[in-house]
Amino acid sequence: MKKSLLFLFVLIPILVFSQGKTDTIQVYSPAMKKHLKAAVTTPSSYHKSTGKYPVIYLLHGGSGAFSDWHRNVSEPGVVGRMAEEYNLIIVTPGVGPASYYYDSPMLDSVRYETYITSELIPHIDKNFRTLAKRESRAITGLSMGGHGAITLSAKHPELFIAAGSMSGVMNIDTRMWKVPAEFRTLRLQGQQDMLGQDLNYDGPEFSTFTAVGLVDRMKANGLALILDCGVDDFLIETNRQIHQLLLENGTPHEYIERPGAHTWPYWTEALPVHLLFFDRYLKRE
């Protein structure tokens, strides 16, 4: 009996340690004149070496927070397990509740494209031992975060080698969403606040604010792309739309539909698939 208890006492710390270490940081945004939180997960090897590491930026969805990927997943500690398994750093930044990760031409408080690309990434590269180059950096996210990952990588190919989306808002045109009218109206009003009351989903100026409008840039950029969505997801038609557009313009990409809806169990299962995909392309020391 004593030997069994001793074995358990030794084993538990090893299991905890193998999940990596997560720190919460605050990053000041000069563009928005405010601090924003992010969580940074490092593998156990990070604290035993002087080497530099690839980085994955993992984005949350609408009305979410930087801690969602650590608190809401159906497999506790999956982010730490991924950081450990692939020996890399994972950053989960926090942004505004329905901001879509773009820079609003109307609101100075919504400058999240600038924040992620010009403020957060340099901060992470300065304060952590990263491989601070395009070939060692990827980005993905869920729902609104999928929109952010695809649009940011399309606009800033100098920063990322690969990008992904899980149940992403591939088109912010709410007419394509399978949602109640009240929710559709709420999201439309939020977009009008950020993009202007004359927002026209069919106008050419709209294209730079939505993923489906950037497919030609994706082809030119040559990023590795992975898109997945559950067949019961209210955003499935936007994902099928971008998949078809990418097929039509000849952009290589991996597209997955599988059983599931807009839920944390779906995204928890999707994360390891995205990490496996990114591992093909990330350069290491």
PDB file of N, CA, C and O in Angstrom, residues 148-184:
ATOM      1  N   GLY A 148     -10.826  36.101 -38.064  1.00  0.00           N
ATOM      2  CA  GLY A 148      -9.622  36.865 -37.798  1.00  0.00           C
ATOM      3  C   GLY A 148      -8.375  36.197 -38.345  1.00  0.00           C
ATOM      4  O   GLY A 148      -7.529  36.844 -38.981  1.00  0.00           O
ATOM      5  N   ALA A 149      -8.243  34.898 -38.128  1.00  0.00           N
ATOM      6  CA  ALA A 149      -7.051  34.186 -38.575  1.00  0.00           C
ATOM      7  C   ALA A 149      -6.914  34.211 -40.093  1.00  0.00           C
ATOM      8  O   ALA A 149      -5.814  34.447 -40.633  1.00  0.00           O
ATOM      9  N   ILE A 150      -8.021  33.995 -40.797  1.00  0.00           N
ATOM     10  CA  ILE A 150      -7.963  33.956 -42.256  1.00  0.00           C
ATOM     11  C   ILE A 150      -7.742  35.344 -42.848  1.00  0.00           C
ATOM     12  O   ILE A 150      -6.938  35.529 -43.772  1.00  0.00           O
ATOM     13  N   THR A 151      -8.420  36.351 -42.312  1.00  0.00           N
ATOM     14  CA  THR A 151      -8.264  37.693 -42.880  1.00  0.00           C
ATOM     15  C   THR A 151      -6.914  38.307 -42.530  1.00  0.00           C
ATOM     16  O   THR A 151      -6.280  38.937 -43.385  1.00  0.00           O
ATOM     17  N   LEU A 152      -6.458  38.136 -41.302  1.00  0.00           N
ATOM     18  CA  LEU A 152      -5.169  38.704 -40.916  1.00  0.00           C
ATOM     19  C   LEU A 152      -4.025  38.073 -41.712  1.00  0.00           C
ATOM     20  O   LEU A 152      -3.100  38.763 -42.148  1.00  0.00           O
ATOM     21  N   SER A 153      -4.091  36.768 -41.909  1.00  0.00           N
ATOM     22  CA  SER A 153      -3.027  36.098 -42.664  1.00  0.00           C
ATOM     23  C   SER A 153      -3.077  36.487 -44.140  1.00  0.00           C
ATOM     24  O   SER A 153      -2.033  36.615 -44.786  1.00  0.00           O
ATOM     25  N   ALA A 154      -4.286  36.693 -44.674  1.00  0.00           N
ATOM     26  CA  ALA A 154      -4.403  37.105 -46.071  1.00  0.00           C
ATOM     27  C   ALA A 154      -3.837  38.501 -46.284  1.00  0.00           C
ATOM     28  O   ALA A 154      -3.184  38.781 -47.298  1.00  0.00           O
ATOM     29  N   LYS A 155      -4.064  39.394 -45.323  1.00  0.00           N
ATOM     30  CA  LYS A 155      -3.589  40.770 -45.441  1.00  0.00           C
ATOM     31  C   LYS A 155      -2.129  40.937 -45.054  1.00  0.00           C
ATOM     32  O   LYS A 155      -1.476  41.896 -45.479  1.00  0.00           O
ATOM     33  N   HIS A 156      -1.616  39.997 -44.236  1.00  0.00           N
ATOM     34  CA  HIS A 156      -0.241  40.116 -43.727  1.00  0.00           C
ATOM     35  C   HIS A 156       0.520  38.809 -43.927  1.00  0.00           C
ATOM     36  O   HIS A 156       0.949  38.158 -42.965  1.00  0.00           O
ATOM     37  N   PRO A 157       0.716  38.411 -45.175  1.00  0.00           N
ATOM     38  CA  PRO A 157       1.404  37.137 -45.439  1.00  0.00           C
ATOM     39  C   PRO A 157       2.861  37.142 -45.006  1.00  0.00           C
ATOM     40  O   PRO A 157       3.474  36.078 -44.891  1.00  0.00           O
ATOM     41  N   GLU A 158       3.408  38.336 -44.765  1.00  0.00           N
ATOM     42  CA  GLU A 158       4.787  38.408 -44.279  1.00  0.00           C
ATOM     43  C   GLU A 158       4.926  37.916 -42.847  1.00  0.00           C
ATOM     44  O   GLU A 158       6.041  37.693 -42.360  1.00  0.00           O
ATOM     45  N   LEU A 159       3.782  37.718 -42.167  1.00  0.00           N
ATOM     46  CA  LEU A 159       3.820  37.330 -40.759  1.00  0.00           C
ATOM     47  C   LEU A 159       3.565  35.842 -40.524  1.00  0.00           C
ATOM     48  O   LEU A 159       3.966  35.313 -39.486  1.00  0.00           O
ATOM     49  N   PHE A 160       2.896  35.153 -41.453  1.00  0.00           N
ATOM     50  CA  PHE A 160       2.440  33.789 -41.192  1.00  0.00           C
ATOM     51  C   PHE A 160       2.759  32.856 -42.357  1.00  0.00           C
ATOM     52  O   PHE A 160       2.657  33.239 -43.519  1.00  0.00           O
ATOM     53  N   ILE A 161       3.093  31.623 -42.007  1.00  0.00           N
ATOM     54  CA  ILE A 161       3.317  30.596 -43.006  1.00  0.00           C
ATOM     55  C   ILE A 161       2.062  29.771 -43.254  1.00  0.00           C
ATOM     56  O   ILE A 161       1.894  29.165 -44.313  1.00  0.00           O
ATOM     57  N   ALA A 162       1.157  29.762 -42.255  1.00  0.00           N
ATOM     58  CA  ALA A 162      -0.056  28.950 -42.355  1.00  0.00           C
ATOM     59  C   ALA A 162      -1.170  29.575 -41.528  1.00  0.00           C
ATOM     60  O   ALA A 162      -0.912  30.302 -40.559  1.00  0.00           O
ATOM     61  N   ALA A 163      -2.418  29.265 -41.910  1.00  0.00           N
ATOM     62  CA  ALA A 163      -3.572  29.811 -41.191  1.00  0.00           C
ATOM     63  C   ALA A 163      -4.718  28.810 -41.240  1.00  0.00           C
ATOM     64  O   ALA A 163      -4.818  27.986 -42.152  1.00  0.00           O
ATOM     65  N   GLY A 164      -5.589  28.902 -40.236  1.00  0.00           N
ATOM     66  CA  GLY A 164      -6.720  27.993 -40.183  1.00  0.00           C
ATOM     67  C   GLY A 164      -7.961  28.654 -39.620  1.00  0.00           C
ATOM     68  O   GLY A 164      -7.914  29.752 -39.053  1.00  0.00           O
ATOM     69  N   SER A 165      -9.076  27.961 -39.765  1.00  0.00           N
ATOM     70  CA  SER A 165     -10.345  28.425 -39.231  1.00  0.00           C
ATOM     71  C   SER A 165     -11.168  27.228 -38.790  1.00  0.00           C
ATOM     72  O   SER A 165     -11.278  26.238 -39.514  1.00  0.00           O
ATOM     73  N   MET A 166     -11.735  27.325 -37.584  1.00  0.00           N
ATOM     74  CA  MET A 166     -12.643  26.306 -37.065  1.00  0.00           C
ATOM     75  C   MET A 166     -14.024  26.947 -36.935  1.00  0.00           C
ATOM     76  O   MET A 166     -14.193  27.900 -36.187  1.00  0.00           O
ATOM     77  N   SER A 167     -14.992  26.465 -37.682  1.00  0.00           N
ATOM     78  CA  SER A 167     -16.351  27.033 -37.648  1.00  0.00           C
ATOM     79  C   SER A 167     -16.306  28.538 -37.869  1.00  0.00           C
ATOM     80  O   SER A 167     -17.030  29.294 -37.225  1.00  0.00           O
ATOM     81  N   GLY A 168     -15.482  28.986 -38.773  1.00  0.00           N
ATOM     82  CA  GLY A 168     -15.224  30.413 -38.912  1.00  0.00           C
ATOM     83  C   GLY A 168     -16.335  31.184 -39.603  1.00  0.00           C
ATOM     84  O   GLY A 168     -17.095  30.660 -40.416  1.00  0.00           O
ATOM     85  N   VAL A 169     -16.412  32.477 -39.270  1.00  0.00           N
ATOM     86  CA  VAL A 169     -17.309  33.401 -39.967  1.00  0.00           C
ATOM     87  C   VAL A 169     -16.606  33.795 -41.266  1.00  0.00           C
ATOM     88  O   VAL A 169     -15.979  34.842 -41.354  1.00  0.00           O
ATOM     89  N   MET A 170     -16.721  32.941 -42.270  1.00  0.00           N
ATOM     90  CA  MET A 170     -16.003  33.205 -43.512  1.00  0.00           C
ATOM     91  C   MET A 170     -16.647  34.308 -44.342  1.00  0.00           C
ATOM     92  O   MET A 170     -16.040  34.848 -45.262  1.00  0.00           O
ATOM     93  N   ASN A 171     -17.880  34.650 -43.988  1.00  0.00           N
ATOM     94  CA  ASN A 171     -18.539  35.801 -44.600  1.00  0.00           C
ATOM     95  C   ASN A 171     -19.354  36.477 -43.502  1.00  0.00           C
ATOM     96  O   ASN A 171     -20.226  35.848 -42.904  1.00  0.00           O
ATOM     97  N   ILE A 172     -19.074  37.743 -43.220  1.00  0.00           N
ATOM     98  CA  ILE A 172     -19.810  38.423 -42.150  1.00  0.00           C
ATOM     99  C   ILE A 172     -21.171  38.928 -42.622  1.00  0.00           C
ATOM    100  O   ILE A 172     -21.880  39.598 -41.863  1.00  0.00           O
ATOM    101  N   ASP A 173     -21.546  38.585 -43.850  1.00  0.00           N
ATOM    102  CA  ASP A 173     -22.887  38.875 -44.360  1.00  0.00           C
ATOM    103  C   ASP A 173     -23.880  38.009 -43.581  1.00  0.00           C
ATOM    104  O   ASP A 173     -24.011  36.806 -43.820  1.00  0.00           O
ATOM    105  N   THR A 174     -24.593  38.628 -42.657  1.00  0.00           N
ATOM    106  CA  THR A 174     -25.473  37.878 -41.749  1.00  0.00           C
ATOM    107  C   THR A 174     -26.645  37.208 -42.469  1.00  0.00           C
ATOM    108  O   THR A 174     -27.309  36.343 -41.896  1.00  0.00           O
ATOM    109  N   ARG A 175     -26.887  37.580 -43.718  1.00  0.00           N
ATOM    110  CA  ARG A 175     -27.962  36.943 -44.479  1.00  0.00           C
ATOM    111  C   ARG A 175     -27.665  35.476 -44.746  1.00  0.00           C
ATOM    112  O   ARG A 175     -28.581  34.692 -45.015  1.00  0.00           O
ATOM    113  N   MET A 176     -26.383  35.096 -44.651  1.00  0.00           N
ATOM    114  CA  MET A 176     -25.993  33.712 -44.904  1.00  0.00           C
ATOM    115  C   MET A 176     -25.997  32.858 -43.643  1.00  0.00           C
ATOM    116  O   MET A 176     -25.787  31.649 -43.718  1.00  0.00           O
ATOM    117  N   TRP A 177     -26.193  33.470 -42.506  1.00  0.00           N
ATOM    118  CA  TRP A 177     -26.133  32.740 -41.242  1.00  0.00           C
ATOM    119  C   TRP A 177     -27.481  32.102 -40.926  1.00  0.00           C
ATOM    120  O   TRP A 177     -28.531  32.726 -41.079  1.00  0.00           O
ATOM    121  N   LYS A 178     -27.465  30.883 -40.457  1.00  0.00           N
ATOM    122  CA  LYS A 178     -28.694  30.196 -40.046  1.00  0.00           C
ATOM    123  C   LYS A 178     -28.945  30.488 -38.565  1.00  0.00           C
ATOM    124  O   LYS A 178     -28.663  29.669 -37.686  1.00  0.00           O
ATOM    125  N   VAL A 179     -29.450  31.695 -38.302  1.00  0.00           N
ATOM    126  CA  VAL A 179     -29.642  32.162 -36.929  1.00  0.00           C
ATOM    127  C   VAL A 179     -31.007  32.831 -36.809  1.00  0.00           C
ATOM    128  O   VAL A 179     -31.601  33.255 -37.813  1.00  0.00           O
ATOM    129  N   PRO A 180     -31.520  32.998 -35.584  1.00  0.00           N
ATOM    130  CA  PRO A 180     -32.778  33.737 -35.390  1.00  0.00           C
ATOM    131  C   PRO A 180     -32.632  35.187 -35.844  1.00  0.00           C
ATOM    132  O   PRO A 180     -31.540  35.770 -35.801  1.00  0.00           O
ATOM    133  N   ALA A 181     -33.732  35.769 -36.266  1.00  0.00           N
ATOM    134  CA  ALA A 181     -33.729  37.137 -36.796  1.00  0.00           C
ATOM    135  C   ALA A 181     -33.182  38.131 -35.784  1.00  0.00           C
ATOM    136  O   ALA A 181     -32.477  39.085 -36.145  1.00  0.00           O
ATOM    137  N   GLU A 182     -33.480  37.926 -34.512  1.00  0.00           N
ATOM    138  CA  GLU A 182     -33.016  38.847 -33.473  1.00  0.00           C
ATOM    139  C   GLU A 182     -31.490  38.871 -33.401  1.00  0.00           C
ATOM    140  O   GLU A 182     -30.877  39.937 -33.297  1.00  0.00           O
ATOM    141  N   PHE A 183     -30.875  37.693 -33.456  1.00  0.00           N
ATOM    142  CA  PHE A 183     -29.413  37.613 -33.412  1.00  0.00           C
ATOM    143  C   PHE A 183     -28.806  38.226 -34.668  1.00  0.00           C
ATOM    144  O   PHE A 183     -27.806  38.944 -34.611  1.00  0.00           O
ATOM    145  N   ARG A 184     -29.411  37.947 -35.820  1.00  0.00           N
ATOM    146  CA  ARG A 184     -28.922  38.507 -37.080  1.00  0.00           C
ATOM    147  C   ARG A 184     -28.950  40.036 -37.036  1.00  0.00           C
ATOM    148  O   ARG A 184     -27.987  40.700 -37.440  1.00  0.00           O
TER     149      ARG A 184
END
